[in-house]
Amino acid sequence: MYFLRLAKLKPAVEELATDAWDGLEIAGDVVRRVDRVLDVRQGELCWVAGTVYMDMPLKPNILDDISKDHWISAPPPREKYLSPNGLDQVMLEDESGRLRLIGTFLQTEMLVTGCIIAVMGTENANGDFEVVDLKVPDLPRQPQRWERDDVESITTSAKNKSSNTTRAEGAKLAIVSGLGIAGDEAESLTLDLLTEWLLGEAAGPTEQKAVTRISRLILAGNSLAEASPIQPHDDLSGKKAGKKYGYDSSAYNPAPTAHLDNFLATLLPSIPITLLPGESDPANVSLPQQPIHSAMFPHSRVYAAMPGSTEPGWFDSTTNPWEGDAEGWRMMGTGGQPVDDVFKYVEGDDRLEMMEQMLRWRCGAPTAPDTLWCYPFQDKDQFVIEECPHVYFVGNQPKFETAIIEGPAGQSVRLITVPKFKETGEVVLLDADTLEVEIVKFEVFD
């Protein structure tokens, strides 16, 4: 999969590197291009492109896990993979081999396993490559607003084309993550406040009028709480066998799913909903997570699109990561797993900087499949970003943050970290005209 990523992004990063370093002369030496990592020669000023691999002793290793006794309980997950004694190494690899990168320049750059870069420098006597400069693919082409709708309208009949000309102004998008519905009565009050507010049944007339401008609700992962851990086999062996028909209430609790379905069914007659799965939701663990099955939503699924339809329904259960259009803007969002995994590779906790670098690397999940589970694609890396989004949001983050980044060709991207609603009670509102962001907070006082 890393080979597919390198084959896709290498031309883009080589084009930038050629524009920056072609004919460059340093201390009498002219920089020359090297096609493969193993073609680098000692003492020669050159540049080469490849895939970054972080050799970190504290990073989980599947081979080490298999070699250990599998009956021993797994250690708790590490907050960071960074080694305190400086044993971490940065490697650059391609189909020919691997080269160790060193130099003070790397200390100012954020690098993780799986990102494609081009480095310029020289190989020293120890066989290490001292980096002088570095290039990344940077932001890809960004489509214009309504571009996809305009293209579709050209290919459709005149009747459909005329229907696309009326576009609502002043619309807003509501983004919520980490509802963490567990089926408890204690959490129902905050959820009821959110429901009433979205339906325009709470607050005063001014606030109610503002809420009517919300054109879509996006649930960015972890709508359900973490499931109870599976009991050990020894504990289950002493119990009676389960029922032949129905389910064992001691092993399965339907309340969380039923509460989420009721929450969605209450809102769907009034507002479209896009649902992304998250780490704690009933979907596959490996990325890209597939949409939560419609069988989980007996009341809400009637609002979904018909099977085989290319148009999204009123209830749109999507994948994680997700790319789509909302109010003409190209949107990209995740449930938070890729950013949380990148966080373990780097120093600091600036989530916006991590999101920016992922866009400039043109990869939505660079650490997959090294430390982030993903499907083993054979033909195409599904995480490569081919078109620059206008809005990039990440759910289930520690706190709300937002920023705007710009690209070399005039691209502009709104970055949003969406906090967990269950912990903060915060809802993110995105203005569809200006892409300005505001926060609405819900609190319950004793």
Short mmCIF file of C-alpha atoms in Angstrom, two decimals:
data_model
loop_
_atom_site.label_atom_id
_atom_site.label_comp_id
_atom_site.label_asym_id
_atom_site.label_seq_id
_atom_site.Cartn_x
_atom_site.Cartn_y
_atom_site.Cartn_z
CA MET A 1 0.00 0.00 0.00
CA TYR A 2 2.91 2.35 0.68
CA PHE A 3 4.19 1.52 -2.83
CA LEU A 4 0.82 2.57 -4.30
CA ARG A 5 0.97 5.81 -2.32
CA LEU A 6 4.51 6.51 -3.48
CA ALA A 7 3.61 5.81 -7.11
CA LYS A 8 0.66 8.22 -6.87
CA LEU A 9 2.31 11.11 -5.02
CA LYS A 10 5.92 10.88 -6.22
CA PRO A 11 5.28 12.83 -9.46
CA ALA A 12 3.69 15.69 -7.50
CA VAL A 13 6.51 16.04 -4.99
CA GLU A 14 9.17 15.63 -7.70
CA GLU A 15 7.60 18.46 -9.69
CA LEU A 16 7.86 20.80 -6.69
CA ALA A 17 11.39 19.64 -5.94
CA THR A 18 12.49 20.17 -9.55
CA ASP A 19 11.11 23.73 -9.57
CA ALA A 20 12.89 24.54 -6.30
CA TRP A 21 16.24 22.76 -6.73
CA ASP A 22 16.87 22.41 -10.47
CA GLY A 23 20.20 24.10 -11.21
CA LEU A 24 20.69 25.14 -7.57
CA GLU A 25 24.34 25.54 -6.62
CA ILE A 26 25.64 25.28 -3.04
CA ALA A 27 29.34 25.84 -2.25
CA GLY A 28 30.24 25.17 -5.88
CA ASP A 29 28.25 21.92 -6.11
CA VAL A 30 25.19 21.71 -8.34
CA VAL A 31 22.28 19.74 -6.96
CA ARG A 32 21.39 16.75 -9.12
CA ARG A 33 18.38 14.46 -9.05
CA VAL A 34 18.68 10.82 -7.98
CA ASP A 35 15.97 8.40 -9.11
CA ARG A 36 16.34 5.81 -6.33
CA VAL A 37 17.38 5.88 -2.69
CA LEU A 38 20.21 3.38 -3.24
CA ASP A 39 21.66 5.54 -6.04
CA VAL A 40 22.73 8.24 -3.53
CA ARG A 41 26.53 8.59 -3.47
CA GLN A 42 28.67 9.75 -0.56
CA GLY A 43 29.67 13.42 -0.65
CA GLU A 44 27.46 14.23 -3.66
CA LEU A 45 24.85 16.98 -3.35
CA CYS A 46 21.58 15.51 -4.61
CA TRP A 47 17.87 15.10 -3.93
CA VAL A 48 15.64 12.03 -3.90
CA ALA A 49 11.96 11.29 -3.20
CA GLY A 50 10.55 8.46 -1.13
CA THR A 51 8.32 7.34 1.73
CA VAL A 52 9.10 8.22 5.34
CA TYR A 53 9.39 5.39 7.83
CA MET A 54 9.78 6.18 11.52
CA ASP A 55 11.86 3.56 13.32
CA MET A 56 10.65 3.96 16.91
CA PRO A 57 11.36 1.35 19.60
CA LEU A 58 8.17 2.18 21.52
CA LYS A 59 5.96 1.76 18.46
CA PRO A 60 3.84 -1.41 18.54
CA ASN A 61 5.26 -4.26 16.47
CA ILE A 62 2.96 -7.06 15.38
CA LEU A 63 5.87 -9.51 15.06
CA ASP A 64 6.90 -8.88 18.67
CA ASP A 65 3.31 -9.38 19.78
CA ILE A 66 3.08 -12.73 18.03
CA SER A 67 6.38 -13.92 19.48
CA LYS A 68 5.17 -13.27 23.02
CA ASP A 69 2.87 -15.54 24.98
CA HIS A 70 -0.58 -14.61 23.71
CA TRP A 71 -2.16 -15.44 27.06
CA ILE A 72 -0.48 -12.45 28.70
CA SER A 73 -2.78 -9.45 28.87
CA ALA A 74 -1.86 -6.67 26.47
CA PRO A 75 -0.20 -3.55 27.94
CA PRO A 76 -2.19 -0.31 27.95
CA PRO A 77 -1.82 1.77 24.78
CA ARG A 78 0.93 4.39 24.86
CA GLU A 79 0.08 8.06 24.69
CA LYS A 80 3.21 8.71 22.60
CA TYR A 81 5.61 6.55 20.60
CA LEU A 82 8.47 9.01 21.08
CA SER A 83 11.52 7.53 22.77
CA PRO A 84 12.81 9.58 25.75
CA ASN A 85 16.45 8.58 25.10
CA GLY A 86 16.54 9.69 21.46
CA LEU A 87 16.57 6.26 19.82
CA ASP A 88 13.99 7.23 17.18
CA GLN A 89 15.26 7.25 13.60
CA VAL A 90 13.83 8.78 10.42
CA MET A 91 14.15 6.63 7.31
CA LEU A 92 13.44 7.32 3.64
CA GLU A 93 12.55 4.28 1.56
CA ASP A 94 11.38 3.29 -1.90
CA GLU A 95 11.26 0.08 -3.91
CA SER A 96 15.09 -0.11 -3.95
CA GLY A 97 15.95 0.24 -0.27
CA ARG A 98 16.09 2.46 2.79
CA LEU A 99 18.22 5.47 3.80
CA ARG A 100 18.58 7.04 7.23
CA LEU A 101 17.91 10.79 7.42
CA ILE A 102 19.70 13.06 9.89
CA GLY A 103 20.29 16.77 10.39
CA THR A 104 19.05 19.69 12.43
CA PHE A 105 16.61 20.61 9.66
CA LEU A 106 14.46 17.59 10.55
CA GLN A 107 13.91 18.90 14.08
CA THR A 108 11.64 21.65 12.73
CA GLU A 109 9.65 19.36 10.42
CA MET A 110 6.68 17.17 11.36
CA LEU A 111 7.16 13.71 9.86
CA VAL A 112 5.33 10.43 10.40
CA THR A 113 5.41 7.02 8.80
CA GLY A 114 3.74 6.96 5.40
CA CYS A 115 4.15 10.56 4.19
CA ILE A 116 5.81 11.12 0.80
CA ILE A 117 8.61 13.70 0.72
CA ALA A 118 11.64 14.80 -1.31
CA VAL A 119 14.87 15.60 0.55
CA MET A 120 17.98 17.45 -0.61
CA GLY A 121 21.39 16.97 0.98
CA THR A 122 24.48 14.76 1.01
CA GLU A 123 25.44 11.33 2.32
CA ASN A 124 28.16 11.37 4.99
CA ALA A 125 30.88 8.85 5.78
CA ASN A 126 28.54 6.85 8.03
CA GLY A 127 26.06 6.31 5.23
CA ASP A 128 23.50 8.72 6.68
CA PHE A 129 21.83 11.39 4.55
CA GLU A 130 22.20 14.89 6.00
CA VAL A 131 19.09 16.82 5.00
CA VAL A 132 19.46 20.44 3.91
CA ASP A 133 15.94 21.04 2.57
CA LEU A 134 12.66 19.14 2.28
CA LYS A 135 9.56 19.28 0.07
CA VAL A 136 6.08 17.75 0.47
CA PRO A 137 3.38 17.33 -2.23
CA ASP A 138 1.40 20.28 -0.77
CA LEU A 139 -2.30 20.95 -1.36
CA PRO A 140 -3.83 19.52 -4.56
CA ARG A 141 -6.19 21.34 -6.89
CA GLN A 142 -9.24 22.79 -5.15
CA PRO A 143 -12.54 22.81 -7.06
CA GLN A 144 -14.77 25.85 -7.15
CA ARG A 145 -17.91 25.99 -5.04
CA TRP A 146 -20.87 24.26 -6.73
CA GLU A 147 -18.47 22.88 -9.36
CA ARG A 148 -19.68 19.30 -9.04
CA ASP A 149 -23.33 20.38 -9.09
CA ASP A 150 -22.73 22.54 -12.16
CA VAL A 151 -21.04 19.67 -14.01
CA GLU A 152 -23.89 17.33 -13.14
CA SER A 153 -26.46 19.88 -14.26
CA ILE A 154 -24.82 20.09 -17.68
CA THR A 155 -25.08 16.34 -18.18
CA THR A 156 -28.69 16.11 -16.99
CA SER A 157 -31.89 17.19 -18.65
CA ALA A 158 -32.96 20.83 -18.83
CA LYS A 159 -35.60 20.19 -16.21
CA ASN A 160 -33.04 19.03 -13.64
CA LYS A 161 -30.72 21.87 -14.63
CA SER A 162 -33.32 24.48 -13.83
CA SER A 163 -33.95 22.92 -10.45
CA ASN A 164 -30.28 23.29 -9.49
CA THR A 165 -30.23 27.04 -10.07
CA THR A 166 -32.13 27.82 -6.86
CA ARG A 167 -29.66 27.63 -4.01
CA ALA A 168 -30.40 28.56 -0.43
CA GLU A 169 -28.51 31.48 1.06
CA GLY A 170 -27.57 31.89 4.70
CA ALA A 171 -27.57 28.14 5.41
CA LYS A 172 -25.56 26.61 8.22
CA LEU A 173 -24.13 23.16 8.90
CA ALA A 174 -24.17 21.69 12.40
CA ILE A 175 -21.32 19.31 13.27
CA VAL A 176 -21.45 17.14 16.41
CA SER A 177 -19.18 14.29 17.51
CA GLY A 178 -18.89 11.99 20.50
CA LEU A 179 -22.55 11.78 21.53
CA GLY A 180 -21.53 8.64 23.45
CA ILE A 181 -25.09 7.34 23.85
CA ALA A 182 -25.07 4.53 26.41
CA GLY A 183 -28.80 4.21 27.02
CA ASP A 184 -28.65 5.72 30.53
CA GLU A 185 -31.34 8.03 31.81
CA ALA A 186 -28.71 10.44 33.15
CA GLU A 187 -27.55 11.40 29.65
CA SER A 188 -31.01 11.88 28.20
CA LEU A 189 -31.44 15.46 29.45
CA THR A 190 -28.51 16.93 27.49
CA LEU A 191 -29.53 14.93 24.43
CA ASP A 192 -33.11 16.17 24.76
CA LEU A 193 -31.85 19.77 24.92
CA LEU A 194 -29.88 19.20 21.72
CA THR A 195 -32.93 17.66 20.03
CA GLU A 196 -35.25 20.49 21.03
CA TRP A 197 -32.73 23.11 19.94
CA LEU A 198 -32.24 21.50 16.51
CA LEU A 199 -36.02 21.30 16.05
CA GLY A 200 -36.45 24.97 16.96
CA GLU A 201 -38.41 24.19 20.12
CA ALA A 202 -35.96 25.76 22.58
CA ALA A 203 -34.72 29.28 23.38
CA GLY A 204 -36.37 32.48 22.18
CA PRO A 205 -37.78 33.56 18.79
CA THR A 206 -34.44 34.98 17.61
CA GLU A 207 -32.58 31.77 18.35
CA GLN A 208 -35.36 29.67 16.86
CA LYS A 209 -35.21 31.65 13.64
CA ALA A 210 -31.44 31.16 13.49
CA VAL A 211 -31.80 27.41 13.98
CA THR A 212 -34.09 27.16 10.96
CA ARG A 213 -31.07 28.02 8.79
CA ILE A 214 -29.37 24.71 9.67
CA SER A 215 -29.53 22.70 6.46
CA ARG A 216 -27.73 19.54 7.60
CA LEU A 217 -26.51 17.83 10.78
CA ILE A 218 -23.21 15.92 10.59
CA LEU A 219 -22.47 13.35 13.31
CA ALA A 220 -18.69 12.86 13.22
CA GLY A 221 -18.20 9.50 14.92
CA ASN A 222 -18.60 7.86 18.33
CA SER A 223 -22.35 8.33 18.44
CA LEU A 224 -22.52 5.30 20.73
CA ALA A 225 -20.53 4.79 23.91
CA GLU A 226 -17.79 2.20 24.25
CA ALA A 227 -19.19 -1.32 24.46
CA SER A 228 -18.70 -3.41 27.58
CA PRO A 229 -15.57 -5.59 27.44
CA ILE A 230 -16.03 -9.23 26.51
CA GLN A 231 -16.00 -11.47 29.55
CA PRO A 232 -13.17 -14.02 29.87
CA HIS A 233 -13.86 -17.55 28.71
CA ASP A 234 -13.53 -18.91 32.24
CA ASP A 235 -16.36 -16.67 33.43
CA LEU A 236 -18.62 -17.75 30.59
CA SER A 237 -17.99 -21.47 31.00
CA GLY A 238 -19.76 -21.59 34.36
CA LYS A 239 -22.90 -19.91 33.03
CA LYS A 240 -25.83 -21.57 31.38
CA ALA A 241 -25.98 -21.76 27.62
CA GLY A 242 -27.65 -18.83 25.89
CA LYS A 243 -31.18 -18.88 24.61
CA LYS A 244 -31.82 -20.62 21.33
CA TYR A 245 -34.13 -17.82 20.21
CA GLY A 246 -33.79 -14.12 20.97
CA TYR A 247 -30.72 -12.71 22.70
CA ASP A 248 -29.16 -12.97 26.13
CA SER A 249 -29.74 -9.66 27.91
CA SER A 250 -26.63 -10.23 30.03
CA ALA A 251 -24.43 -10.24 26.92
CA TYR A 252 -26.19 -7.66 24.72
CA ASN A 253 -27.75 -4.33 25.59
CA PRO A 254 -29.99 -2.92 22.84
CA ALA A 255 -30.67 0.37 24.67
CA PRO A 256 -27.82 2.48 23.16
CA THR A 257 -28.70 1.62 19.57
CA ALA A 258 -32.42 2.12 20.23
CA HIS A 259 -31.78 5.55 21.80
CA LEU A 260 -29.63 6.62 18.84
CA ASP A 261 -32.28 5.42 16.40
CA ASN A 262 -34.99 7.37 18.26
CA PHE A 263 -32.77 10.46 18.33
CA LEU A 264 -32.24 10.30 14.57
CA ALA A 265 -35.88 9.48 13.80
CA THR A 266 -37.01 12.51 15.80
CA LEU A 267 -34.77 14.87 13.82
CA LEU A 268 -34.99 13.39 10.33
CA PRO A 269 -38.42 14.77 9.39
CA SER A 270 -36.99 18.27 9.91
CA ILE A 271 -33.28 18.10 9.06
CA PRO A 272 -31.02 15.89 6.87
CA ILE A 273 -28.37 13.92 8.75
CA THR A 274 -24.96 12.59 7.69
CA LEU A 275 -23.67 9.88 10.03
CA LEU A 276 -19.99 8.92 10.18
CA PRO A 277 -18.94 5.83 12.18
CA GLY A 278 -16.29 6.17 14.86
CA GLU A 279 -14.00 4.03 16.96
CA SER A 280 -16.76 3.04 19.41
CA ASP A 281 -19.55 2.59 16.85
CA PRO A 282 -20.78 -0.79 15.52
CA ALA A 283 -18.67 -0.79 12.34
CA ASN A 284 -15.47 -2.49 11.20
CA VAL A 285 -12.36 -1.42 13.10
CA SER A 286 -10.06 -1.09 10.08
CA LEU A 287 -10.19 2.06 7.97
CA PRO A 288 -12.02 3.03 5.91
CA GLN A 289 -14.89 2.18 8.22
CA GLN A 290 -17.99 1.18 6.30
CA PRO A 291 -21.38 2.84 6.97
CA ILE A 292 -23.23 1.63 10.04
CA HIS A 293 -25.69 -0.99 8.82
CA SER A 294 -29.27 0.13 8.29
CA ALA A 295 -30.49 -2.78 10.42
CA MET A 296 -29.33 -0.75 13.43
CA PHE A 297 -31.89 1.96 12.62
CA PRO A 298 -35.36 0.44 12.08
CA HIS A 299 -37.07 3.85 12.44
CA SER A 300 -34.49 6.05 10.71
CA ARG A 301 -33.66 3.94 7.68
CA VAL A 302 -36.92 4.86 5.95
CA TYR A 303 -35.31 8.27 5.28
CA ALA A 304 -32.25 6.74 3.58
CA ALA A 305 -31.72 6.66 -0.18
CA MET A 306 -33.07 3.73 -2.15
CA PRO A 307 -30.58 0.94 -2.88
CA GLY A 308 -28.68 1.68 -6.07
CA SER A 309 -29.42 5.41 -5.98
CA THR A 310 -26.52 7.79 -6.64
CA GLU A 311 -28.13 10.66 -4.75
CA PRO A 312 -27.71 10.91 -0.94
CA GLY A 313 -30.84 10.42 1.09
CA TRP A 314 -32.29 12.50 3.88
CA PHE A 315 -30.45 10.06 6.17
CA ASP A 316 -26.97 9.50 4.79
CA SER A 317 -24.92 6.85 6.63
CA THR A 318 -21.41 7.22 5.21
CA THR A 319 -17.89 5.88 5.55
CA ASN A 320 -15.08 7.10 7.79
CA PRO A 321 -13.13 8.97 6.38
CA TRP A 322 -15.82 10.78 4.40
CA GLU A 323 -15.65 13.08 1.39
CA GLY A 324 -18.72 14.79 -0.01
CA ASP A 325 -20.43 18.03 -0.91
CA ALA A 326 -22.57 20.17 1.38
CA GLU A 327 -23.99 23.50 0.23
CA GLY A 328 -21.63 23.36 -2.74
CA TRP A 329 -18.47 23.10 -0.62
CA ARG A 330 -16.18 20.08 -0.83
CA MET A 331 -16.13 18.55 2.65
CA MET A 332 -13.72 16.05 4.19
CA GLY A 333 -14.13 14.60 7.67
CA THR A 334 -13.09 11.74 9.92
CA GLY A 335 -14.05 10.29 13.26
CA GLY A 336 -10.64 11.25 14.66
CA GLN A 337 -8.57 8.04 14.46
CA PRO A 338 -5.98 9.25 11.87
CA VAL A 339 -5.21 12.47 13.79
CA ASP A 340 -5.12 10.60 17.11
CA ASP A 341 -2.55 8.20 15.65
CA VAL A 342 -0.39 10.99 14.15
CA PHE A 343 -0.45 12.60 17.61
CA LYS A 344 1.52 9.62 18.97
CA TYR A 345 4.38 10.19 16.50
CA VAL A 346 5.08 13.87 17.13
CA GLU A 347 5.91 16.18 20.00
CA GLY A 348 3.27 18.59 21.24
CA ASP A 349 -0.50 18.39 20.88
CA ASP A 350 -1.35 20.96 18.18
CA ARG A 351 -4.12 19.07 16.36
CA LEU A 352 -4.60 21.82 13.77
CA GLU A 353 -0.96 21.58 12.71
CA MET A 354 -1.34 17.81 12.33
CA MET A 355 -4.43 18.31 10.15
CA GLU A 356 -2.60 20.90 8.05
CA GLN A 357 0.34 18.58 7.49
CA MET A 358 -1.94 15.70 6.52
CA LEU A 359 -3.48 17.90 3.84
CA ARG A 360 -0.07 19.02 2.60
CA TRP A 361 1.07 15.37 2.55
CA ARG A 362 -2.11 14.69 0.52
CA CYS A 363 -2.90 11.70 2.72
CA GLY A 364 -5.89 11.36 5.04
CA ALA A 365 -4.36 8.52 7.07
CA PRO A 366 -0.57 8.44 6.57
CA THR A 367 0.18 6.01 9.42
CA ALA A 368 -2.11 3.33 7.98
CA PRO A 369 -1.33 0.43 7.80
CA ASP A 370 1.76 0.77 10.04
CA THR A 371 0.06 1.61 13.34
CA LEU A 372 -3.50 2.27 12.17
CA TRP A 373 -5.55 -0.67 10.98
CA CYS A 374 -6.76 -0.42 7.41
CA TYR A 375 -7.98 -2.62 4.59
CA PRO A 376 -5.09 -4.02 2.46
CA PHE A 377 -5.84 -2.27 -0.83
CA GLN A 378 -4.09 -3.78 -3.86
CA ASP A 379 -4.91 -1.35 -6.67
CA LYS A 380 -5.28 2.11 -5.13
CA ASP A 381 -4.54 3.91 -1.87
CA GLN A 382 -7.96 5.19 -0.83
CA PHE A 383 -6.44 7.68 1.63
CA VAL A 384 -4.68 9.82 -0.99
CA ILE A 385 -6.35 13.25 -1.22
CA GLU A 386 -6.89 13.94 -4.93
CA GLU A 387 -8.93 17.16 -4.55
CA CYS A 388 -8.38 19.78 -1.88
CA PRO A 389 -11.46 20.21 0.35
CA HIS A 390 -12.88 23.56 1.39
CA VAL A 391 -13.66 22.26 4.90
CA TYR A 392 -11.72 19.60 6.81
CA PHE A 393 -13.18 18.56 10.16
CA VAL A 394 -12.05 15.91 12.65
CA GLY A 395 -14.33 14.59 15.36
CA ASN A 396 -13.72 13.45 18.96
CA GLN A 397 -10.87 15.83 19.71
CA PRO A 398 -9.91 17.22 23.15
CA LYS A 399 -11.19 20.73 22.43
CA PHE A 400 -12.65 22.97 19.72
CA GLU A 401 -10.13 24.73 17.50
CA THR A 402 -10.33 26.23 14.04
CA ALA A 403 -8.00 27.86 11.53
CA ILE A 404 -7.68 28.64 7.83
CA ILE A 405 -4.70 27.45 5.80
CA GLU A 406 -3.74 28.49 2.27
CA GLY A 407 -2.04 26.66 -0.55
CA PRO A 408 0.43 27.69 -3.26
CA ALA A 409 -2.29 27.99 -5.93
CA GLY A 410 -4.71 30.06 -3.86
CA GLN A 411 -6.39 27.14 -2.08
CA SER A 412 -8.10 27.96 1.21
CA VAL A 413 -9.18 25.31 3.71
CA ARG A 414 -11.14 25.73 6.93
CA LEU A 415 -9.81 23.33 9.60
CA ILE A 416 -12.13 22.36 12.47
CA THR A 417 -11.52 20.10 15.47
CA VAL A 418 -14.86 18.99 16.89
CA PRO A 419 -14.91 18.13 20.62
CA LYS A 420 -16.85 15.27 22.19
CA PHE A 421 -20.40 16.41 22.89
CA LYS A 422 -20.78 14.09 25.87
CA GLU A 423 -17.85 15.77 27.63
CA THR A 424 -18.18 19.38 26.47
CA GLY A 425 -21.79 19.79 25.29
CA GLU A 426 -20.51 21.79 22.30
CA VAL A 427 -21.98 21.91 18.79
CA VAL A 428 -20.05 23.46 15.89
CA LEU A 429 -22.00 25.69 13.48
CA LEU A 430 -20.45 26.36 10.07
CA ASP A 431 -21.79 29.25 8.01
CA ALA A 432 -22.23 28.00 4.44
CA ASP A 433 -21.75 31.47 2.94
CA THR A 434 -18.62 32.66 4.72
CA LEU A 435 -17.27 29.42 6.27
CA GLU A 436 -17.13 31.22 9.61
CA VAL A 437 -17.47 28.97 12.66
CA GLU A 438 -19.28 29.42 15.96
CA ILE A 439 -19.93 27.24 19.00
CA VAL A 440 -23.22 26.49 20.77
CA LYS A 441 -22.77 24.97 24.23
CA PHE A 442 -25.30 22.93 26.22
CA GLU A 443 -24.98 22.51 29.99
CA VAL A 444 -27.12 20.91 32.63
CA PHE A 445 -26.89 22.38 36.15
CA ASP A 446 -27.72 20.46 39.30
#
